[in-house]
CSV table of C-alpha atoms in Angstrom, one decimal:
chain,number,residue,atom,x,y,z
T,1,MET,CA,6.6,-17.2,-12.4
T,2,ASP,CA,8.7,-16.9,-9.3
T,3,LEU,CA,6.5,-16.7,-6.2
T,4,LYS,CA,9.8,-16.2,-4.2
T,5,GLU,CA,10.9,-13.2,-6.2
T,6,ILE,CA,7.4,-12.0,-6.9
T,7,ILE,CA,6.8,-11.8,-2.9
T,8,LYS,CA,10.1,-9.8,-2.4
T,9,ALA,CA,9.2,-7.4,-5.2
T,10,ASN,CA,5.7,-6.6,-3.3
T,11,LYS,CA,6.0,-7.4,-0.1
T,12,GLU,CA,5.6,-3.7,1.3
T,13,ASN,CA,3.3,-2.9,-1.7
T,14,VAL,CA,0.9,-5.6,-0.3
T,15,LYS,CA,1.6,-4.6,3.3
T,16,ASN,CA,0.6,-1.1,2.8
T,17,ILE,CA,-2.7,-1.9,0.6
T,18,ILE,CA,-3.6,-4.0,3.6
T,19,ARG,CA,-3.0,-1.6,6.6
T,20,MET,CA,-4.7,1.1,4.2
T,21,ILE,CA,-8.0,-0.6,3.8
T,22,SER,CA,-8.0,-2.7,7.1
T,23,GLY,CA,-6.4,-0.1,9.4
T,24,ASN,CA,-3.7,-2.4,10.8
T,25,ASP,CA,-1.4,-5.2,9.4
T,26,ASN,CA,-2.3,-8.6,9.1
T,27,GLU,CA,-0.2,-11.4,8.1
T,28,ASP,CA,-3.1,-13.6,7.2
T,29,LEU,CA,-4.3,-11.4,4.8
T,30,GLU,CA,-0.9,-11.3,3.2
T,31,GLN,CA,-0.2,-14.9,3.0
T,32,GLU,CA,-4.2,-15.5,1.7
T,33,VAL,CA,-2.8,-12.6,-1.4
T,34,TYR,CA,0.4,-14.9,-2.1
T,35,VAL,CA,-1.8,-18.0,-2.3
T,36,ARG,CA,-4.4,-16.2,-4.6
T,37,ILE,CA,-1.2,-15.0,-6.6
T,38,TRP,CA,0.0,-18.6,-6.7
T,39,LYS,CA,-3.3,-20.4,-7.7
T,40,ASN,CA,-4.4,-17.7,-10.6
T,41,SER,CA,-0.5,-16.9,-12.0
T,42,ASP,CA,-1.8,-19.3,-15.0
T,43,LYS,CA,-4.5,-16.5,-15.1
T,44,TYR,CA,-2.6,-13.6,-15.0
T,45,GLU,CA,-1.8,-12.0,-18.5
T,46,GLU,CA,0.5,-9.4,-19.4
T,47,LYS,CA,-2.1,-6.4,-20.6
T,48,GLY,CA,-1.1,-4.5,-17.3
T,49,SER,CA,1.5,-4.7,-14.6
T,50,LEU,CA,2.0,-7.5,-12.4
T,51,LYS,CA,2.1,-5.0,-9.9
T,52,GLY,CA,-1.1,-3.7,-10.5
T,53,TRP,CA,-2.6,-7.1,-10.8
T,54,ILE,CA,-1.2,-7.9,-7.0
T,55,SER,CA,-2.9,-4.7,-5.9
T,56,THR,CA,-6.0,-5.4,-7.5
T,57,ILE,CA,-5.8,-8.9,-5.8
T,58,THR,CA,-4.9,-7.3,-2.3
T,59,LYS,CA,-7.4,-4.8,-2.5
T,60,ASN,CA,-9.9,-7.5,-2.9
T,61,ILE,CA,-8.9,-9.4,-0.2
T,62,THR,CA,-9.1,-7.1,2.1
T,63,LYS,CA,-12.2,-5.6,1.6
T,64,ASP,CA,-13.4,-9.3,1.4
T,65,TYR,CA,-12.1,-9.9,4.8
T,66,LEU,CA,-13.4,-6.7,6.2
T,67,LYS,CA,-16.9,-7.5,4.8
T,68,SER,CA,-16.9,-11.3,6.6
T,69,SER,CA,-18.5,-12.4,9.3
T,70,VAL,CA,-15.3,-13.0,11.3
T,71,VAL,CA,-14.5,-9.4,11.6
T,72,LYS,CA,-18.0,-8.8,12.5
T,73,HIS,CA,-17.8,-11.4,15.4
T,74,GLU,CA,-14.4,-10.0,16.3
T,75,LYS,CA,-15.8,-6.7,16.8
T,76,LEU,CA,-18.9,-8.1,18.8
T,77,THR,CA,-16.3,-9.8,21.5
T,78,ASP,CA,-13.9,-6.8,21.3
T,79,GLU,CA,-16.6,-4.5,22.5
T,80,GLU,CA,-16.7,-5.9,26.2
T,81,ASP,CA,-13.0,-4.9,26.4
T,82,THR,CA,-13.4,-1.5,24.9
T,83,THR,CA,-13.7,0.4,27.6
T,84,PHE,CA,-10.2,-0.3,29.0
T,85,ASP,CA,-9.0,0.2,25.7
T,86,ILE,CA,-10.6,3.8,24.7
T,87,ILE,CA,-8.9,5.1,28.2
T,88,LYS,CA,-5.6,3.6,27.4
T,89,ASP,CA,-5.5,4.7,23.6
T,90,LYS,CA,-6.6,8.5,24.6
T,91,LYS,CA,-3.5,8.7,27.0
T,92,GLU,CA,-1.6,7.4,24.1
T,93,SER,CA,-3.3,9.1,21.0
T,94,PRO,CA,-2.1,12.7,21.1
T,95,GLU,CA,1.7,11.9,21.0
T,96,LEU,CA,0.9,9.2,18.2
T,97,ARG,CA,-1.2,11.8,16.5
T,98,LEU,CA,1.3,14.2,16.6
T,99,ILE,CA,4.3,11.9,15.4
T,100,THR,CA,1.6,10.5,12.4
T,101,ASN,CA,0.9,14.0,11.4
T,102,ASP,CA,4.3,15.4,11.3
T,103,ARG,CA,5.1,12.2,9.3
T,104,GLN,CA,2.5,12.8,7.0
T,105,LYS,CA,3.2,16.1,6.4
T,106,ARG,CA,6.7,15.7,5.6
T,107,ILE,CA,6.0,13.2,3.1
T,108,SER,CA,3.4,15.3,1.4
T,109,ASN,CA,5.9,18.3,1.6
T,110,ALA,CA,8.4,16.2,0.0
T,111,ILE,CA,5.9,14.9,-3.0
T,112,ASN,CA,5.2,18.6,-3.3
T,113,ASN,CA,8.7,19.8,-3.7
T,114,LEU,CA,9.4,17.0,-6.7
T,115,LYS,CA,9.2,18.6,-10.1
T,116,PRO,CA,6.0,18.4,-11.8
T,117,LYS,CA,6.7,15.3,-14.0
T,118,PHE,CA,8.2,13.2,-11.2
T,119,LYS,CA,5.4,14.2,-8.6
T,120,ASP,CA,2.6,13.3,-11.6
T,121,VAL,CA,4.1,9.9,-11.8
T,122,ILE,CA,4.6,9.3,-8.2
T,123,ILE,CA,0.8,10.1,-7.2
T,124,PHE,CA,-0.6,7.9,-10.3
T,125,CYS,CA,1.6,4.9,-10.0
T,126,GLU,CA,2.1,4.6,-6.1
T,127,VAL,CA,-0.7,6.7,-4.4
T,128,TYR,CA,-3.5,5.7,-6.8
T,129,GLY,CA,-1.7,2.4,-8.2
T,130,TYR,CA,-1.7,2.8,-11.6
T,131,SER,CA,0.1,0.6,-14.0
T,132,TYR,CA,2.8,1.8,-15.9
T,133,GLU,CA,1.0,1.5,-19.2
T,134,ASP,CA,-1.9,3.5,-17.6
T,135,CYS,CA,0.2,6.0,-16.2
T,136,ALA,CA,1.8,6.5,-19.4
T,137,LYS,CA,-1.6,6.9,-21.5
T,138,LYS,CA,-2.9,9.3,-18.9
T,139,LEU,CA,0.5,11.7,-19.0
T,140,LYS,CA,0.8,11.0,-22.8
T,141,CYS,CA,4.5,9.8,-22.7
T,142,PRO,CA,6.0,6.4,-23.0
T,143,VAL,CA,6.3,3.6,-20.5
T,144,GLY,CA,10.1,3.6,-20.4
T,145,THR,CA,9.9,7.3,-19.4
T,146,ILE,CA,7.3,6.6,-16.5
T,147,LYS,CA,9.7,3.8,-15.2
T,148,SER,CA,12.6,6.4,-15.5
T,149,ARG,CA,10.7,9.3,-13.8
T,150,LEU,CA,9.2,6.8,-11.1
T,151,TYR,CA,13.1,5.9,-10.4
T,152,ASN,CA,14.0,9.3,-10.1
T,153,ALA,CA,11.3,10.5,-8.0
T,154,LYS,CA,12.2,7.6,-5.6
T,155,LYS,CA,15.5,8.4,-5.4
T,156,GLN,CA,15.0,12.0,-4.7
T,157,LEU,CA,12.1,11.3,-2.2
T,158,ALA,CA,14.6,8.7,-0.5
T,159,ASP,CA,17.2,11.1,-0.1
T,160,GLU,CA,15.0,13.8,1.1
T,161,LEU,CA,13.6,11.4,3.7
T,162,GLU,CA,16.2,9.0,4.9
T,163,ASP,CA,15.4,9.5,8.4
T,164,LEU,CA,11.8,8.3,8.3
T,165,LEU,CA,13.0,5.3,6.2
């Protein structure tokens, strides 16, 4: 396993999972994911996709972090500064919320405009994190077809959402 290639191929996926679960970016968690991958690379069996395995590791590390005493301690010490932060955030919130909502609507509409076979693959593989094999079983078609549909769906989304990238 070439760790540099793995990091390069999965960097965005790892960041997105951490951001989705924890609510923010966390480089320490990213590093922990890559260390765990490196330490357990001999245990990886090619039964599922490598991306699925890495996604599972990322989810577990992020969830463990959120359960840890470090996060609880940070929350307690941050409560002293929350009054100022709440006032500041409320002034920025409507504009940020509007931008975020608009972005989410455009992405959602772009996915909904895909052909059904592309839409299914995008939702299963990218939203739910299914491996190619699991997606192929779910949709009852070959893994190669899943990969092809995913490629074409991503290409169409990239073209349609070019200004968001």
